[in-house]
XYZ file of C-alpha atoms in Angstrom:
658
model
C 145.457 56.031 123.117
C 142.667 58.585 123.106
C 144.609 60.684 120.641
C 144.770 57.733 118.246
C 141.020 57.136 118.548
C 140.271 60.802 117.871
C 142.571 60.702 114.837
C 140.757 57.625 113.476
C 137.360 59.269 114.055
C 138.510 62.420 112.316
C 139.775 60.316 109.402
C 136.420 58.522 109.185
C 134.574 61.845 109.154
C 136.874 63.109 106.406
C 136.348 59.972 104.354
C 132.581 60.138 104.938
C 132.494 63.734 103.726
C 134.230 62.669 100.524
C 131.912 59.688 100.117
C 128.745 61.772 100.284
C 129.347 62.826 96.695
C 129.035 59.178 95.467
C 125.355 58.274 94.811
C 126.214 54.562 94.410
C 127.445 54.415 97.999
C 124.152 55.813 99.221
C 122.348 53.104 97.230
C 124.565 50.384 98.702
C 124.047 51.746 102.196
C 120.277 51.428 101.765
C 120.752 47.866 100.462
C 123.000 47.002 103.406
C 120.583 48.535 105.897
C 117.712 46.432 104.511
C 119.786 43.227 104.751
C 120.805 44.006 108.323
C 117.186 44.636 109.255
C 116.017 41.107 108.383
C 119.276 39.228 109.161
C 118.356 38.193 112.758
C 115.155 36.495 111.538
C 117.048 34.614 108.799
C 119.682 33.497 111.295
C 116.902 32.077 113.475
C 115.539 30.118 110.474
C 119.016 28.677 109.783
C 119.337 27.649 113.421
C 116.031 25.753 113.295
C 116.987 24.030 110.011
C 120.384 23.033 111.443
C 118.681 21.603 114.522
C 116.282 19.553 112.341
C 119.236 18.263 110.272
C 121.083 17.142 113.400
C 118.006 15.322 114.673
C 117.696 13.483 111.319
C 121.237 12.034 111.745
C 121.145 11.540 115.508
C 120.924 7.719 115.259
C 123.451 7.135 112.442
C 126.210 9.772 112.682
C 128.747 10.008 115.535
C 127.537 12.225 118.399
C 130.550 14.622 118.246
C 129.855 15.179 114.518
C 126.213 15.887 115.235
C 126.511 18.035 118.386
C 129.866 19.818 118.008
C 129.296 21.642 114.705
C 125.690 22.301 115.715
C 126.814 24.087 118.882
C 129.390 26.132 116.962
C 126.861 27.069 114.278
C 124.208 28.068 116.815
C 126.740 30.204 118.698
C 127.939 31.791 115.461
C 124.421 32.560 114.277
C 123.530 34.017 117.687
C 126.575 36.284 117.885
C 126.100 37.408 114.297
C 122.443 38.255 114.967
C 123.314 40.340 118.026
C 126.048 42.178 116.129
C 123.792 42.963 113.173
C 120.979 44.027 115.496
C 123.265 46.546 117.225
C 124.660 47.848 113.942
C 121.196 48.286 112.409
C 120.315 50.833 115.104
C 123.222 53.083 114.174
C 123.767 55.265 111.152
C 126.216 53.592 108.785
C 128.946 56.015 107.626
C 129.187 56.054 103.849
C 132.916 55.494 104.057
C 132.310 52.216 105.946
C 129.848 50.780 103.424
C 132.382 49.028 101.101
C 134.140 47.454 104.079
C 130.855 46.261 105.597
C 129.797 44.686 102.284
C 133.104 42.815 101.956
C 132.723 41.475 105.502
C 129.106 40.464 104.845
C 130.061 38.602 101.651
C 132.860 36.765 103.427
C 130.703 35.816 106.402
C 127.882 34.672 104.105
C 130.207 32.454 102.094
C 131.786 31.038 105.243
C 128.417 30.208 106.821
C 127.054 28.539 103.675
C 130.206 26.481 103.153
C 130.322 25.535 106.829
C 126.726 24.316 106.734
C 127.295 22.477 103.451
C 130.471 20.816 104.760
C 128.739 19.699 107.936
C 125.810 18.389 105.898
C 128.170 16.445 103.602
C 129.958 14.927 106.593
C 126.660 13.812 108.099
C 125.462 12.434 104.729
C 128.428 10.060 104.592
C 126.904 8.177 107.552
C 123.314 8.215 106.395
C 120.848 6.211 104.394
C 119.634 7.468 100.962
C 116.623 8.997 102.682
C 118.861 10.823 105.158
C 121.137 11.992 102.316
C 118.047 13.415 100.576
C 117.243 15.324 103.797
C 120.786 16.742 103.679
C 120.277 17.786 100.043
C 117.012 19.520 100.928
C 118.728 21.230 103.864
C 121.611 22.475 101.708
C 119.349 23.763 98.956
C 116.990 25.389 101.469
C 119.946 27.045 103.212
C 121.291 28.439 99.943
C 117.824 29.544 98.783
C 117.029 31.264 102.084
C 120.403 33.050 102.076
C 119.939 34.133 98.484
C 116.397 35.428 98.984
C 117.285 37.233 102.202
C 120.236 38.902 100.475
C 118.390 39.924 97.293
C 118.744 43.587 98.273
C 122.542 43.210 98.075
C 123.427 41.402 94.861
C 127.046 40.590 95.695
C 126.069 38.819 98.923
C 123.167 36.990 97.237
C 125.429 35.737 94.442
C 128.018 34.641 97.003
C 125.397 32.481 98.708
C 124.036 31.160 95.408
C 127.506 30.255 94.119
C 127.780 27.634 96.875
C 125.163 25.630 94.988
C 127.801 24.513 92.456
C 130.199 22.664 94.807
C 127.313 21.370 96.915
C 125.573 20.017 93.807
C 128.728 18.320 92.526
C 129.292 16.615 95.856
C 125.734 15.332 96.026
C 125.683 14.148 92.401
C 128.913 12.229 93.046
C 127.097 9.995 95.576
C 125.695 7.945 92.703
C 122.327 7.587 94.410
C 119.645 8.206 91.771
C 117.174 9.724 94.226
C 119.797 12.097 95.574
C 120.972 13.000 92.074
C 117.421 13.785 90.956
C 116.798 15.981 93.987
C 120.127 17.737 93.460
C 119.360 18.471 89.781
C 115.994 19.941 90.748
C 117.744 22.225 93.235
C 120.432 23.250 90.701
C 117.848 24.087 88.026
C 115.806 26.035 90.585
C 119.019 27.805 91.515
C 119.333 28.998 87.911
C 115.903 30.577 88.140
C 116.852 32.061 91.459
C 119.978 33.537 89.850
C 117.820 35.321 87.264
C 115.487 36.641 89.958
C 118.466 37.803 92.002
C 119.889 39.867 89.149
C 116.462 41.258 88.183
C 115.315 42.060 91.722
C 118.637 43.614 92.661
C 118.449 45.948 89.665
C 114.864 46.878 90.534
C 115.793 47.498 94.146
C 118.710 49.734 93.154
C 116.325 51.665 90.920
C 113.873 52.077 93.815
C 116.688 53.246 96.072
C 117.759 55.803 93.464
C 114.178 57.015 93.040
C 113.784 57.237 96.800
C 116.999 59.232 97.021
C 115.846 61.537 94.227
C 112.515 62.066 95.988
C 114.264 62.851 99.267
C 116.519 65.363 97.530
C 113.510 66.860 95.753
C 111.611 67.085 99.046
C 114.585 68.750 100.715
C 114.837 71.231 97.865
C 111.078 71.851 97.948
C 111.227 72.398 101.693
C 114.184 74.729 101.252
C 112.335 76.722 98.595
C 109.261 76.840 100.846
C 111.398 78.444 103.552
C 113.477 80.816 101.416
C 112.594 84.086 99.723
C 113.774 83.568 96.143
C 114.457 87.242 95.435
C 116.757 87.964 98.378
C 117.824 84.471 99.419
C 116.719 85.241 102.980
C 114.407 83.088 105.106
C 110.787 83.867 104.266
C 108.081 84.786 106.760
C 107.238 81.206 107.702
C 110.877 80.257 108.184
C 111.704 83.461 110.065
C 109.037 83.002 112.720
C 109.810 79.294 112.971
C 113.430 80.243 113.664
C 112.268 82.830 116.204
C 110.288 80.156 118.061
C 113.324 77.859 118.000
C 115.594 80.623 119.332
C 113.184 81.361 122.176
C 112.907 77.656 123.038
C 116.691 77.216 123.050
C 117.430 80.368 125.077
C 117.927 80.434 128.826
C 115.013 81.923 130.810
C 116.934 85.137 131.551
C 118.118 85.664 127.967
C 116.800 88.746 126.176
C 115.206 88.316 122.764
C 115.189 91.414 120.562
C 112.941 91.644 117.507
C 112.840 94.379 114.873
C 110.618 94.833 111.823
C 112.056 97.028 109.076
C 109.539 98.588 106.684
C 111.023 100.247 103.597
C 109.457 103.658 102.977
C 109.317 104.853 99.383
C 109.641 101.417 97.807
C 106.154 101.587 96.292
C 107.115 104.822 94.552
C 110.280 103.206 93.155
C 108.229 100.267 91.895
C 105.636 102.504 90.219
C 108.141 104.924 88.686
C 110.788 102.498 87.423
C 109.025 99.138 87.143
C 109.199 95.825 88.956
C 112.670 94.933 87.664
C 114.204 97.990 89.336
C 112.019 97.377 92.383
C 113.276 93.803 92.708
C 116.874 94.945 92.302
C 116.304 97.568 94.990
C 114.906 94.953 97.397
C 117.869 92.660 96.779
C 120.270 95.548 97.446
C 118.355 96.509 100.597
C 118.579 92.920 101.864
C 122.337 92.899 101.248
C 122.752 96.239 102.973
C 120.865 95.068 106.064
C 122.803 91.794 105.984
C 126.089 93.687 106.301
C 125.097 94.548 109.878
C 124.130 90.979 110.787
C 126.439 88.360 112.220
C 126.044 84.750 113.321
C 124.038 85.845 116.374
C 121.444 87.600 114.222
C 118.619 86.152 112.161
C 117.397 88.190 109.189
C 114.366 87.366 107.047
C 112.011 88.905 104.509
C 108.493 89.006 105.906
C 106.867 90.007 102.628
C 106.749 92.941 100.227
C 109.105 95.618 101.502
C 109.174 94.352 105.098
C 112.111 92.612 106.777
C 112.471 90.999 110.202
C 115.566 90.858 112.411
C 116.139 88.763 115.543
C 119.009 89.624 117.874
C 119.478 86.968 120.559
C 123.201 86.570 121.112
C 123.474 88.146 124.534
C 123.408 91.744 123.304
C 121.693 94.297 125.506
C 118.491 96.003 124.410
C 120.376 99.291 124.009
C 123.013 97.703 121.756
C 120.379 95.930 119.665
C 118.368 99.140 119.294
C 121.531 101.015 118.304
C 122.131 98.363 115.633
C 118.633 98.971 114.243
C 119.216 102.725 114.187
C 122.435 102.200 112.218
C 120.541 99.983 109.762
C 117.961 102.736 109.341
C 120.709 105.274 108.673
C 122.310 102.957 106.103
C 119.019 102.524 104.244
C 118.705 106.279 103.850
C 121.834 106.261 101.696
C 121.311 106.076 97.888
C 120.916 102.638 96.308
C 123.251 102.428 93.317
C 121.631 99.907 90.987
C 122.810 98.820 87.539
C 120.522 101.178 85.621
C 119.919 104.050 88.037
C 120.269 105.343 91.562
C 117.211 105.429 93.819
C 116.529 106.588 97.355
C 114.387 105.010 100.043
C 114.208 105.188 103.813
C 113.017 102.883 106.569
C 110.650 102.842 109.511
C 111.760 100.348 112.156
C 109.803 98.951 115.075
C 111.822 97.403 117.907
C 110.867 95.450 121.033
C 112.592 93.244 123.607
C 111.472 90.534 126.014
C 113.005 87.865 128.209
C 112.666 84.332 126.876
C 110.774 83.233 129.982
C 108.314 86.127 130.058
C 104.786 86.159 128.673
C 105.721 89.202 126.592
C 107.780 87.080 124.212
C 104.497 85.637 122.898
C 103.325 89.168 122.066
C 106.713 90.358 120.795
C 105.601 90.493 117.164
C 102.490 92.469 118.066
C 104.585 94.917 120.120
C 107.067 95.387 117.287
C 104.324 96.169 114.781
C 102.758 98.630 117.190
C 106.123 100.392 117.521
C 106.447 100.285 113.724
C 103.080 102.018 113.282
C 104.196 104.689 115.740
C 107.433 105.139 113.790
C 105.522 105.584 110.532
C 103.215 108.152 112.114
C 106.191 110.086 113.477
C 108.218 110.268 110.287
C 111.119 111.913 112.080
C 111.553 108.934 114.410
C 112.793 106.399 111.869
C 113.431 103.760 114.514
C 110.901 103.393 117.338
C 111.410 101.345 120.506
C 108.369 99.789 122.155
C 107.829 101.696 125.401
C 105.703 101.271 128.552
C 103.433 104.062 127.302
C 102.937 102.207 124.031
C 102.295 99.014 125.981
C 99.456 100.740 127.825
C 98.011 101.975 124.526
C 98.393 98.524 122.980
C 96.557 96.897 125.881
C 93.829 99.476 125.499
C 93.657 98.788 121.756
C 93.391 95.041 122.398
C 90.648 95.624 124.952
C 88.793 97.819 122.453
C 89.166 95.182 119.740
C 87.830 92.453 122.022
C 84.903 94.575 123.178
C 84.176 95.490 119.568
C 83.863 91.818 118.614
C 81.290 91.352 121.366
C 79.434 94.610 120.695
C 75.830 94.986 119.600
C 76.279 97.809 117.078
C 72.580 98.571 116.773
C 72.219 99.090 120.510
C 75.636 100.495 121.495
C 76.527 102.823 118.600
C 74.940 106.254 118.449
C 75.510 109.524 116.621
C 75.918 113.151 117.549
C 75.510 115.921 114.997
C 77.561 119.127 114.790
C 76.098 121.929 112.646
C 77.883 123.514 109.697
C 76.993 127.229 109.552
C 76.528 129.620 106.658
C 78.183 132.686 108.195
C 76.616 135.074 105.661
C 73.018 134.277 106.562
C 73.665 132.815 110.036
C 71.816 129.615 109.203
C 72.530 125.898 109.425
C 73.343 124.344 106.069
C 74.345 120.867 107.249
C 75.161 118.586 110.165
C 78.236 116.386 110.358
C 77.437 112.965 111.850
C 79.972 111.991 114.540
C 80.072 108.384 115.769
C 79.987 107.609 119.497
C 80.370 104.274 121.271
C 79.804 103.434 124.902
C 80.782 99.821 125.579
C 79.207 97.962 128.516
C 82.584 96.211 128.958
C 85.113 99.081 128.849
C 83.047 102.256 128.923
C 83.314 105.233 126.577
C 85.701 104.718 123.649
C 87.243 107.427 121.489
C 86.169 107.357 117.811
C 89.832 107.305 116.789
C 90.313 104.115 118.823
C 87.226 102.183 117.804
C 87.334 103.156 114.128
C 90.950 101.936 113.919
C 90.056 98.755 115.817
C 87.081 98.121 113.534
C 89.288 98.492 110.458
C 91.863 96.062 111.872
C 89.160 93.565 112.876
C 87.361 93.717 109.520
C 84.208 95.117 111.149
C 84.300 98.618 109.688
C 81.953 97.747 106.805
C 79.228 96.575 109.167
C 79.824 99.555 111.455
C 79.573 102.020 108.562
C 76.286 100.493 107.397
C 74.763 100.720 110.893
C 75.927 104.320 111.377
C 74.740 105.384 107.917
C 71.253 104.023 108.629
C 71.163 105.939 111.920
C 72.499 109.135 110.287
C 69.902 109.007 107.524
C 67.169 108.416 110.085
C 68.284 111.625 111.788
C 68.511 113.563 108.507
C 64.974 112.507 107.619
C 63.764 114.684 110.536
C 65.465 117.844 109.212
C 64.240 120.375 106.649
C 65.076 119.471 103.055
C 67.597 122.316 102.774
C 69.737 120.931 105.644
C 72.310 118.433 104.409
C 74.139 115.486 106.013
C 77.932 115.152 106.123
C 78.999 111.542 106.776
C 82.599 110.336 107.269
C 83.949 107.319 105.386
C 86.957 105.270 106.447
C 89.807 104.258 104.163
C 88.419 100.720 104.154
C 85.019 101.929 102.947
C 86.277 103.688 99.855
C 88.557 100.768 98.957
C 85.646 98.306 98.847
C 84.301 97.840 95.290
C 80.759 97.184 96.534
C 80.493 100.163 98.890
C 78.715 102.482 96.434
C 76.049 99.837 95.730
C 75.547 99.190 99.459
C 75.281 102.912 100.177
C 72.770 103.399 97.355
C 70.544 100.649 98.760
C 70.659 102.115 102.280
C 69.897 105.627 100.992
C 66.938 104.419 98.908
C 65.498 102.643 101.924
C 65.807 105.816 104.050
C 63.872 108.070 101.687
C 66.506 110.821 102.011
C 67.501 112.430 98.718
C 71.108 111.642 97.679
C 71.478 115.359 96.838
C 71.327 116.119 100.583
C 74.272 113.838 101.390
C 78.002 114.526 101.317
C 80.507 111.766 102.096
C 83.725 113.008 103.722
C 87.043 111.295 102.916
C 90.553 112.112 104.104
C 93.631 112.525 101.975
C 95.328 109.757 103.954
C 92.542 107.339 103.004
C 92.777 108.260 99.321
C 96.536 107.845 99.100
C 96.386 104.181 100.193
C 94.965 103.135 96.829
C 94.158 106.090 94.619
C 92.670 104.061 91.754
C 90.234 102.154 93.991
C 89.291 105.343 95.842
C 88.593 107.174 92.581
C 86.349 104.364 91.313
C 84.269 104.448 94.507
C 83.994 108.245 94.586
C 83.014 108.365 90.903
C 80.267 105.818 91.598
C 78.991 107.873 94.552
C 79.066 111.018 92.433
C 76.980 109.243 89.778
C 74.332 108.611 92.443
C 74.066 112.359 93.069
C 76.036 112.272 96.334
C 78.545 115.052 97.033
C 82.171 114.305 97.995
C 84.031 116.380 100.585
C 87.798 116.255 101.113
C 88.279 116.339 104.893
C 91.278 117.664 106.878
C 92.545 119.426 103.756
C 96.198 120.443 103.923
C 97.423 117.697 106.254
C 98.088 115.030 103.614
C 100.304 114.830 100.531
C 99.902 116.185 97.006
C 96.649 117.775 98.120
C 96.155 119.997 95.083
C 96.391 117.071 92.686
C 93.294 115.488 94.242
C 91.137 118.524 93.508
C 91.256 118.071 89.750
C 91.722 114.266 89.675
C 88.781 113.422 91.948
C 85.086 114.460 91.870
C 85.492 116.826 94.836
C 82.557 119.137 95.724
C 83.762 120.510 99.062
C 87.030 121.170 100.876
C 87.178 121.192 104.671
C 90.160 123.222 105.882
C 91.809 121.404 108.769
C 91.419 122.826 112.284
C 95.213 123.128 112.608
C 95.084 126.146 110.264
C 92.042 127.666 111.965
C 93.586 127.448 115.434
C 96.607 129.561 114.393
C 94.939 131.892 111.951
C 95.066 134.864 114.359
C 98.770 134.486 115.202
C 100.411 132.831 112.219
C 100.590 134.822 108.953
C 101.429 131.668 107.002
C 98.170 130.059 108.130
C 96.231 133.159 107.092
C 97.855 133.109 103.655
C 97.090 129.407 103.198
C 93.434 129.865 104.158
C 93.129 132.885 101.843
C 94.681 130.917 98.947
C 92.527 127.829 99.488
C 89.386 129.934 99.780
C 90.191 131.774 96.551
C 90.989 128.519 94.764
C 87.645 127.047 95.830
C 85.765 130.084 94.535
C 87.473 129.817 91.151
C 86.779 126.083 90.899
C 83.203 126.354 92.152
C 83.936 124.201 95.210
C 82.450 124.850 98.662
C 85.006 125.658 101.346
C 84.321 124.762 105.013
C 86.593 125.920 107.842
C 86.738 123.436 110.745
C 87.595 124.052 114.377
C 86.214 127.595 114.801
C 86.266 128.322 118.551
C 86.203 132.133 118.855
C 84.352 135.056 117.349
C 87.659 136.590 116.251
C 88.438 133.473 114.228
C 84.976 133.577 112.666
C 85.315 137.241 111.673
C 88.784 136.780 110.175
C 87.726 133.680 108.260
C 84.835 135.653 106.798
C 87.226 138.378 105.658
C 89.455 135.722 104.046
C 86.527 134.467 101.972
C 85.300 131.497 104.015
C 81.536 131.352 104.126
C 80.868 127.913 105.665
C 82.221 127.209 109.154
C 82.046 124.537 111.832
C 83.250 124.392 115.415
C 82.489 124.699 119.117
C 81.980 128.470 118.788
C 78.733 127.685 117.007
C 77.733 124.450 118.707
C 79.005 121.346 120.368
C 77.938 118.011 118.780
C 74.285 117.372 119.647
C 72.142 114.272 120.191
C 69.798 113.453 117.316
C 66.719 114.941 119.020
C 68.420 118.276 119.776
C 69.919 118.434 116.285
C 66.474 117.919 114.732
C 64.965 120.669 116.873
C 67.820 123.038 116.025
C 67.604 122.226 112.306
C 63.921 123.086 112.246
C 64.500 126.310 114.189
C 67.666 127.559 112.487
C 67.661 125.868 109.109
C 67.008 129.245 107.477
C 68.658 132.640 107.913
C 69.096 133.234 111.617
C 69.536 136.103 114.021
C 72.378 138.538 113.994
C 74.138 136.473 116.611
C 76.111 133.844 114.739
C 76.374 131.505 117.703
C 73.773 128.743 117.381
C 74.136 126.829 120.640
C 76.363 127.609 123.561
C 79.455 125.451 123.642
C 79.271 125.280 127.385
């Protein structure tokens, strides 16, 4: 028996799947659903009318003729109402719609004819006035059925068609009053027929429009959740799916998340154009997708960044191994229609149990691991570790403290002298930012500068520090200059040069005494924006120094493409200059290049006299480091500038580093 039921259900599902392609069935289902919704109320109206009719003939017609049909009709209306009420709460399969309509038409016709027959039987025992009541009852019954079935034209016409035999029977009575009332009802029925056809057509049109709108909304929603280039879920859809996966997972289930950042894509886009770039992204998405099964969820988070969720019971080690294999696959050449290009990938990976608090911070952990992977270019794929978790918590604490900080009160500067080794005098001080937070204590400049950039506070911080630095420089002799570091965010801001000019004018310090230091890493983020800012600063009379020279990329190209006045050789070369011949050769070459181009050369990180002597022999005149002086508070720097701002003693050391 159960096997037969399952076979019938399977057949219905098969038929329903075929029926979904027929728009007319969907229209009829909506019409049927609307009829079923109001049917119980209409049945109640018919019951009341039938009861009134029976009361009108209670004194003239036989009791069995009055009570028997009434009881049957009331029972029939009641059962039909209950059945329709139950069916209206369920979804109607499309395959069942034609059958339901046929049944509804048959039941409607049967009910109308049954009521009309009972009314005619009662009228045979009544007075003309009672017969007129029967006519009114019949016409009202037909009209109510027709109006209630307007949404479904076939059922409405079935009910209205009963008006013909009912009218003929009533006209045949020969009673003028009854005939007149019947003719009025028949003529009104003609108008009702027109309204039925018109309204049914309008309703079908509304149903079609509603269906079109629903399909359009579904398509709009689909497009809002899909990346059109790759066909993958977009950022919004991806993280919505991640939330759903976490909610549906058991508490002990592990959720693994990876973010894949394509390295070198920007170069491909700039060299070959957006068409090749788009083709490369589509190929990258397909290549990643080859590693993904039903248990994985892949999406494009934006630009050249993809997200991957692994939550099918795989261990963290297996999921991480999958990410490493994806990274290896992306290092292989991309064979596009017009050319072959190469990219690579940095991948951040993190895991958490669905029940743990860490799953809320999973995205943050993954991006932290991704940043670590990009810093360590040999890593490729980086797994979030306990050590990184400690650093991330520290970074979050720094960010929170930074939002609550009073920059004017908490930020201060120390100044480290830059020495002219030939005349043993101070030529400049580099301003070094310091922050002691009342909440978390002393914070490294690397930490709080990064946090300020991420929090969007670096502009305000730079302005406060520049005011303080200029206030310090105002206490020095005119020949002593100020070196001030700019962040990548500063030089990308179009209004920075104007802000700096206003601050400098207010300080009274000559722009010719100021040099802004920028790193190669900051410049490479957006070369065009950086060049515009540096050109504007140069036009104000401010010098530009390229800091940490030699640690970035394409360093030599910046010397002739940017308004560079000074190069600061990175301390990594200075520290090995005594033991590494390659470092000595690099310093010698850079020093010679600066002399030929008329650019000042400053060696950073000088810690011993031997380093100082060798740097002098290699052509470096300006030096900076703990051998000469540690960074000093503003008051000590001012005193030292006044004392040693000219040619000094034979001893090159300015202040003990102790």
